[in-house]
PDB file of C-alpha atoms in Angstrom:
ATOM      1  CA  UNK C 807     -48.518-142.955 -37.639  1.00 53.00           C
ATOM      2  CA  UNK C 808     -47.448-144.306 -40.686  1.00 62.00           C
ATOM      3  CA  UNK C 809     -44.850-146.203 -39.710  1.00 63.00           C
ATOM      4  CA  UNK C 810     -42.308-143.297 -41.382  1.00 66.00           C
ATOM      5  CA  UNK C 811     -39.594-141.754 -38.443  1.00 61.00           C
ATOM      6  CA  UNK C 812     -39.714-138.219 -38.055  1.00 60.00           C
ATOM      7  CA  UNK C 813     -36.893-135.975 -39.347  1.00 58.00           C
ATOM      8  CA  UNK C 814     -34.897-134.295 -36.775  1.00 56.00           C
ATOM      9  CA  UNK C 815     -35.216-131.066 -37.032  1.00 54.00           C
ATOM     10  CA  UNK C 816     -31.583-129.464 -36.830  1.00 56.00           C
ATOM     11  CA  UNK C 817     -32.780-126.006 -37.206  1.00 55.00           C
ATOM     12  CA  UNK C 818     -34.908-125.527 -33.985  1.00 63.00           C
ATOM     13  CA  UNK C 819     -31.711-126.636 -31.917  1.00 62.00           C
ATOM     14  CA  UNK C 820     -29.263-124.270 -33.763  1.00 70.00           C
ATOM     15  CA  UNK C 821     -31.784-121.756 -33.083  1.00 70.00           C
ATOM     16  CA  UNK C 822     -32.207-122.330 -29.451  1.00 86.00           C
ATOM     17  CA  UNK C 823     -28.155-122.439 -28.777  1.00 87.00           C
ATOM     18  CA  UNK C 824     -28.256-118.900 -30.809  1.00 88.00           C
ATOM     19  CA  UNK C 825     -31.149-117.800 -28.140  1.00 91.00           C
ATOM     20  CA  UNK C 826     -29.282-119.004 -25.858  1.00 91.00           C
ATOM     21  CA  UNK C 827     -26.244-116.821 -26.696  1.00 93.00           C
ATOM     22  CA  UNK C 828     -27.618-113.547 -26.883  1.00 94.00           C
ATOM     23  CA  UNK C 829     -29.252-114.060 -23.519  1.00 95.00           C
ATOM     24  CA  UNK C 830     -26.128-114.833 -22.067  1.00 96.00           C
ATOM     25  CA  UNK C 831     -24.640-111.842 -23.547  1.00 97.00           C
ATOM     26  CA  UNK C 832     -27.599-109.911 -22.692  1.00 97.00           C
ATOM     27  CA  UNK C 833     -27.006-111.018 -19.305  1.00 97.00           C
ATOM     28  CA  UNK C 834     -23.090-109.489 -19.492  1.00 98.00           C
ATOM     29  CA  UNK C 835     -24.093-106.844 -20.397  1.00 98.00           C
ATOM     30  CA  UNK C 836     -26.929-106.246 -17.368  1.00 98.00           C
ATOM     31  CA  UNK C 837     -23.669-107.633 -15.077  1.00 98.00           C
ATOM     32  CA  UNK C 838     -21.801-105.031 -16.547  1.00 98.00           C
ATOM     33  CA  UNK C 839     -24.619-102.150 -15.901  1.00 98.00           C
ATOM     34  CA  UNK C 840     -25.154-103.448 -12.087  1.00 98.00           C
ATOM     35  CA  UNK C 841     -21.308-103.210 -11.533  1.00 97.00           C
ATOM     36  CA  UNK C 842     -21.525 -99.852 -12.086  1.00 97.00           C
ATOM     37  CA  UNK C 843     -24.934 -98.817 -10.930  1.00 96.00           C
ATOM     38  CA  UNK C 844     -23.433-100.633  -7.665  1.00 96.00           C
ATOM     39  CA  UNK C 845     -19.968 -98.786  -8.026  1.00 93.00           C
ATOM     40  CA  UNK C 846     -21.872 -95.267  -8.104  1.00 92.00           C
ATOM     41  CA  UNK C 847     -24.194 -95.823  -5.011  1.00 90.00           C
ATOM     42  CA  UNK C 848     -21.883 -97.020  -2.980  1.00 87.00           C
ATOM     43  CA  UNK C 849     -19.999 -94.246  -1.852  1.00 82.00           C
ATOM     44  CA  UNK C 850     -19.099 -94.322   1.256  1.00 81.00           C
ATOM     45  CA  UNK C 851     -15.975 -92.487   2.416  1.00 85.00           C
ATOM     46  CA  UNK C 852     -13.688 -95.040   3.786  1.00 86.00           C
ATOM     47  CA  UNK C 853     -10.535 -93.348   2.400  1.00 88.00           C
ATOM     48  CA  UNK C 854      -9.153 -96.483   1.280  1.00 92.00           C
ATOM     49  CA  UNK C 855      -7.737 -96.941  -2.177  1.00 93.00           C
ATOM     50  CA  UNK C 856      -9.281 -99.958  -4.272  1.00 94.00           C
ATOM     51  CA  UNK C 857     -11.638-100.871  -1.647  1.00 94.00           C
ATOM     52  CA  UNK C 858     -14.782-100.916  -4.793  1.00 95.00           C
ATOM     53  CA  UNK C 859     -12.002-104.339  -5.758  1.00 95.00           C
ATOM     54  CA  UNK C 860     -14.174-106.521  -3.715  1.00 96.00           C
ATOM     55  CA  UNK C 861     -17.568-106.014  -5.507  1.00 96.00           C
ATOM     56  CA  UNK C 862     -16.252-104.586  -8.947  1.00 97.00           C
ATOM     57  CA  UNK C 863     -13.858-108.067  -9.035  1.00 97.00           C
ATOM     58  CA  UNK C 864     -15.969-110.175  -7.102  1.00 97.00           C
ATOM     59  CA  UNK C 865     -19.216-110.113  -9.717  1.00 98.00           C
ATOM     60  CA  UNK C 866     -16.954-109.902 -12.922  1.00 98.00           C
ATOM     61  CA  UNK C 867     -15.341-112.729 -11.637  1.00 97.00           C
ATOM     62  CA  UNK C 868     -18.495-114.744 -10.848  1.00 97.00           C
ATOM     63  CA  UNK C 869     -19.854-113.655 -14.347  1.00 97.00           C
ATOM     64  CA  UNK C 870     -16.286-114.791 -16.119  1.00 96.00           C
ATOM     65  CA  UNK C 871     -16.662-118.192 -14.265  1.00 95.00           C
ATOM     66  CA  UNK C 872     -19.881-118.919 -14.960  1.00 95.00           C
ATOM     67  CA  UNK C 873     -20.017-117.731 -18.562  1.00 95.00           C
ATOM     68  CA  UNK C 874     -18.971-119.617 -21.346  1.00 91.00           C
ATOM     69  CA  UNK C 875     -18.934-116.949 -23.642  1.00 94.00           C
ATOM     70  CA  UNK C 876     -14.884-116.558 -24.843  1.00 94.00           C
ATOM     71  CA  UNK C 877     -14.772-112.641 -24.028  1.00 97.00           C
ATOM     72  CA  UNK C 878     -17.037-112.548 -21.097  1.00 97.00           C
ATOM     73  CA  UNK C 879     -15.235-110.443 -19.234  1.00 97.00           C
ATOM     74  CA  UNK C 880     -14.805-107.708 -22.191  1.00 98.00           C
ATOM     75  CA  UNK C 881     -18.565-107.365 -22.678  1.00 98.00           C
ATOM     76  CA  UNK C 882     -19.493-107.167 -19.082  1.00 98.00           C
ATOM     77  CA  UNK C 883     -16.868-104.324 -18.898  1.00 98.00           C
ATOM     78  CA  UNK C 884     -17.444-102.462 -21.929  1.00 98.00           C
ATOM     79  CA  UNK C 885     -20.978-102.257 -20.625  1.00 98.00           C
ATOM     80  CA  UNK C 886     -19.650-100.895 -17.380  1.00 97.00           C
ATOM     81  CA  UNK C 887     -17.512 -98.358 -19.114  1.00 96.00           C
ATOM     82  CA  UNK C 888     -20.224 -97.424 -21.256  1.00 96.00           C
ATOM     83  CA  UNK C 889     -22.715 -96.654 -18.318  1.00 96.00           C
ATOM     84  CA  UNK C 890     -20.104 -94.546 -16.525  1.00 96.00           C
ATOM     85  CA  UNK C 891     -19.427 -92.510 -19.351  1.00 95.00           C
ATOM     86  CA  UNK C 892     -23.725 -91.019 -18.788  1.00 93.00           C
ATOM     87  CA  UNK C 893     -23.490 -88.030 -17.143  1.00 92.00           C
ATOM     88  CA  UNK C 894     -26.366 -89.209 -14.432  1.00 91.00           C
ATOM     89  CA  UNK C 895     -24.135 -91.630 -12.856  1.00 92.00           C
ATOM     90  CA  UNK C 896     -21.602 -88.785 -11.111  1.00 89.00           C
ATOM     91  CA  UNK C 897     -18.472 -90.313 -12.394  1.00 91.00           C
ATOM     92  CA  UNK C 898     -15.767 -87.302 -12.016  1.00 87.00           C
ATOM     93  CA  UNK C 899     -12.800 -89.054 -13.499  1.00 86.00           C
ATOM     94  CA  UNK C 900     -12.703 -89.413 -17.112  1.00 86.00           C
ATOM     95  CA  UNK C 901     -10.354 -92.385 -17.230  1.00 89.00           C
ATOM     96  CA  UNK C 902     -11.884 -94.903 -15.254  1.00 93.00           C
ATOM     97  CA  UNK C 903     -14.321 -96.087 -17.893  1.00 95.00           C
ATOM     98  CA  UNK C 904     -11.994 -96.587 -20.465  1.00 94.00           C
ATOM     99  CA  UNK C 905     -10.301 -98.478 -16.992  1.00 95.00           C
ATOM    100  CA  UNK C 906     -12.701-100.921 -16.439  1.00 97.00           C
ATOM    101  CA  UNK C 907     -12.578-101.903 -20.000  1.00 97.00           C
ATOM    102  CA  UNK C 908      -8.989-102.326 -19.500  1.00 96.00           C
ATOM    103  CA  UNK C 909      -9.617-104.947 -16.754  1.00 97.00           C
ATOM    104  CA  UNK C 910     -12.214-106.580 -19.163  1.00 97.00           C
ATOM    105  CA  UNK C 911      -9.469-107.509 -21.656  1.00 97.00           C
ATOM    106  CA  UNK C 912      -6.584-107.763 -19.550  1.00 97.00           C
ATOM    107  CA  UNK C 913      -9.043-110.721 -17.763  1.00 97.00           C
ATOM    108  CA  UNK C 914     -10.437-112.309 -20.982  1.00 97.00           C
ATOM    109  CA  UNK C 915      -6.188-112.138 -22.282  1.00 97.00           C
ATOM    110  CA  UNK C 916      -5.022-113.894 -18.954  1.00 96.00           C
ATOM    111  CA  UNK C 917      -8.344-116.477 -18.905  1.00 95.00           C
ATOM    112  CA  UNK C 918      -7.154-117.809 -22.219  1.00 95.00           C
ATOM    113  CA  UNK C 919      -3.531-117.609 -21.826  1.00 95.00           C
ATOM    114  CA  UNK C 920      -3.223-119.310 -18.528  1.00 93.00           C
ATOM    115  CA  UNK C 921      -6.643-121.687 -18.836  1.00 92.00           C
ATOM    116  CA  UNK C 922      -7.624-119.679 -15.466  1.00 90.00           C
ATOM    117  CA  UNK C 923     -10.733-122.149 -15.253  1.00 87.00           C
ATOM    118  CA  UNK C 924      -8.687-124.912 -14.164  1.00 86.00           C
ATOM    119  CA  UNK C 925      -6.871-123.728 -11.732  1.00 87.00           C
ATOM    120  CA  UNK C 926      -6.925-123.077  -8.162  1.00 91.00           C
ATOM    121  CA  UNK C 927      -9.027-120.539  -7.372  1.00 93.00           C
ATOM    122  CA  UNK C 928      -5.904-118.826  -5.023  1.00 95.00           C
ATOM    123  CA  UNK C 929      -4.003-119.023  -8.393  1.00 95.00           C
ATOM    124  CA  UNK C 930      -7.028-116.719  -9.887  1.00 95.00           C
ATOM    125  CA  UNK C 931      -7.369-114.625  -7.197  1.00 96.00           C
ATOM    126  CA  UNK C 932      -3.648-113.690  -7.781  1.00 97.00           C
ATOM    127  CA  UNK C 933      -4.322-113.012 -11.570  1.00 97.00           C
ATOM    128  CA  UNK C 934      -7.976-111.351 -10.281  1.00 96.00           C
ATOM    129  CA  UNK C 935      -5.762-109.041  -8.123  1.00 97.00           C
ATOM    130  CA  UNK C 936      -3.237-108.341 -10.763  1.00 97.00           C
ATOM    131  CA  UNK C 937      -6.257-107.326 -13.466  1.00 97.00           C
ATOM    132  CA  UNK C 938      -7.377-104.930 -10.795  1.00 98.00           C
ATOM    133  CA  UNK C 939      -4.350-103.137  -9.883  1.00 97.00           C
ATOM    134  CA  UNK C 940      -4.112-102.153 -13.305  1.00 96.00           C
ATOM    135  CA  UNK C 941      -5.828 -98.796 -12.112  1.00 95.00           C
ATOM    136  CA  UNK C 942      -3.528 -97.669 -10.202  1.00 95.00           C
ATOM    137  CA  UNK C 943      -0.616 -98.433 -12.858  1.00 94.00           C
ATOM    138  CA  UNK C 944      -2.279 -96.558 -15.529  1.00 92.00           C
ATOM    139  CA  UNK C 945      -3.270 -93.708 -13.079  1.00 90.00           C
ATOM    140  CA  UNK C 946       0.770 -93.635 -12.319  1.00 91.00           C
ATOM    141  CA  UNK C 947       1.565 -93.642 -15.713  1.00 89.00           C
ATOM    142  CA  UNK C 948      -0.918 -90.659 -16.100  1.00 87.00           C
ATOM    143  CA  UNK C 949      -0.260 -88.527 -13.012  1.00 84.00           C
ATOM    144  CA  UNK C 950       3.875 -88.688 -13.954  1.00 85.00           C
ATOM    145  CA  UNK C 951       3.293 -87.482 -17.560  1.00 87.00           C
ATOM    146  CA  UNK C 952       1.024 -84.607 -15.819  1.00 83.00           C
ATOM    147  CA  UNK C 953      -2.008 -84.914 -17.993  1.00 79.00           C
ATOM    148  CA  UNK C 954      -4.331 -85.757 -15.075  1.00 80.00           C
ATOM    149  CA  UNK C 955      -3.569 -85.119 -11.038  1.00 81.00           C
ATOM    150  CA  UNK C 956      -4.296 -87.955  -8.853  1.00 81.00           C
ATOM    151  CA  UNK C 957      -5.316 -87.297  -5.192  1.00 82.00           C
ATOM    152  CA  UNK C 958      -4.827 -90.946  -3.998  1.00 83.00           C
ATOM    153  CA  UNK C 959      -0.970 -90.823  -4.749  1.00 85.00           C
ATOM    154  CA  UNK C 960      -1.256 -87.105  -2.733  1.00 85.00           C
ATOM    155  CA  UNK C 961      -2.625 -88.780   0.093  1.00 91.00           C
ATOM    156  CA  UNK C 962      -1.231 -92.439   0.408  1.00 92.00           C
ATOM    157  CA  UNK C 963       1.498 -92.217  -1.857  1.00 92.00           C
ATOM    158  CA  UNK C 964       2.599 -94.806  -4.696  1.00 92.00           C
ATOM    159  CA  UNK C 965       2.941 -98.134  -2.894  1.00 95.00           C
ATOM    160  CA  UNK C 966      -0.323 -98.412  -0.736  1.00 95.00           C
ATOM    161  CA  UNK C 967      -3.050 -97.613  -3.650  1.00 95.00           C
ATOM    162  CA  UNK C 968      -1.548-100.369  -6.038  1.00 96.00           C
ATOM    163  CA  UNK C 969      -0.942-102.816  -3.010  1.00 97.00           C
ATOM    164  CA  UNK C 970      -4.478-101.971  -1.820  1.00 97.00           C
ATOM    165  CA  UNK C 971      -6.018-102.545  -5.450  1.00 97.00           C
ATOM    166  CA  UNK C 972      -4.024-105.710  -5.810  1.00 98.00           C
ATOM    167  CA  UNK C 973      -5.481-107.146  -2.551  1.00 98.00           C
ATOM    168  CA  UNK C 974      -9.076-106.069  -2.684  1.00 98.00           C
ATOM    169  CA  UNK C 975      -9.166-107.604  -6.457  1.00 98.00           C
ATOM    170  CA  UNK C 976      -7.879-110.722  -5.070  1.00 98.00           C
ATOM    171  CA  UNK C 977     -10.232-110.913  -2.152  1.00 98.00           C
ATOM    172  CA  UNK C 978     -13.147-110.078  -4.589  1.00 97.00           C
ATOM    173  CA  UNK C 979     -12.211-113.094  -6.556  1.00 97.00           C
ATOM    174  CA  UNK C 980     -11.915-114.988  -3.431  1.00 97.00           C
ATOM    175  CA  UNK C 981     -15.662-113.749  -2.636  1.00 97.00           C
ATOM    176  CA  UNK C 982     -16.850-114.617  -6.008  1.00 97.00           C
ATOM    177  CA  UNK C 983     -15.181-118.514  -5.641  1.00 94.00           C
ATOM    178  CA  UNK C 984     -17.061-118.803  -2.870  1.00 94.00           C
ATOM    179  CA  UNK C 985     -20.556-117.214  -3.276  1.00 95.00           C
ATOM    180  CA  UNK C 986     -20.109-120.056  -6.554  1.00 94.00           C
ATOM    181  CA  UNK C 987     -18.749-122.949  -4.610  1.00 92.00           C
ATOM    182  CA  UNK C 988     -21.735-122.371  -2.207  1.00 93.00           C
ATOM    183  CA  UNK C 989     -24.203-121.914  -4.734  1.00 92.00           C
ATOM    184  CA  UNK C 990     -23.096-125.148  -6.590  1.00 89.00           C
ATOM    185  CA  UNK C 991     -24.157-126.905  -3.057  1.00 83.00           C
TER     186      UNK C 991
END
């Protein structure tokens, strides 16, 4: 009461945008753990290849979109990955972890290449679908050089699993838009 201003104090705020950080990545990385909590415990025998696209996509989507953390979409996955490498969760197939985290960085790569953000979201949904049909491609690449056997390509052969995948990633994106634009009401 001097008649003196106060200092600002730059500190506190540089500290509270740093608090602010790790809770957003702590919050990837609890997205990333629901995916696949979700992904295990929902297991119900449809018999339809990529079907998980429309959850899996649809909240890695809605985390990418609302983040503004530059690899948003790596973190949540790696987290995902992580969790279904545990024994507990009942994942039989060794390669879709280290899938998931493919989809992470194939989304964070095509979010900065193509400024996904400001687009239409049918222009993301295509990329969202395209991320997400990376499974099957890999799984292609892995069942032709015979180091795993894939049952999917037994059953529906090569065309419908990646066409399946491509379309469920897209609608999940589509879902995640939505649930946003509705939420932003």
């Amino acid at each position: 009461m001097s008649g003196k201003s106060y200092q600002k104090n730059t500190l506190s705020l540089s500290l509270t945008k740093r608090y602010a950080t790790v809770i957003e990545i702590l919050l990837l990385i609890l997205t990333g753990v629901f995916i696949t909590t979700l992904r295990a415990y929902l297991r119900i025998p449809l018999n339809i290849p990529g079907r998980h696209g429309i959850e899996v996509i649809g909240i890695l989507m809605a985390a990418r979109i609302l983040s503004g953390q530059k690899f948003a979409s790596s973190i949540t996955m790696l987290a995902s990955g992580s969790m279904m490498l545990l024994p507990f969760m009942g994942f039989k197939d060794p390669t879709i972890p280290f899938m998931y985290m493919g989809i992470g960085f194939a989304l964070d790569f095509v979010w900065a290449k193509f400024d996904l953000k400001t687009k239409n979201a049918y222009i993301v949904a295509f990329f969202g679908g395209l991320c997400y049909m990376m499974i099957p491609l890999l799984r292609l690449g892995l069942h032709f050089s015979g180091l795993v056997f894939i049952s999917s390509f037994a059953k529906h052969g090569i065309i419908i699993p990646i066409l399946s995948h491509f379309f469920f990633g897209a609608l999940g994106t589509l879902v995640a838009f939505g649930a946003i634009k509705a939420l932003k009401k």
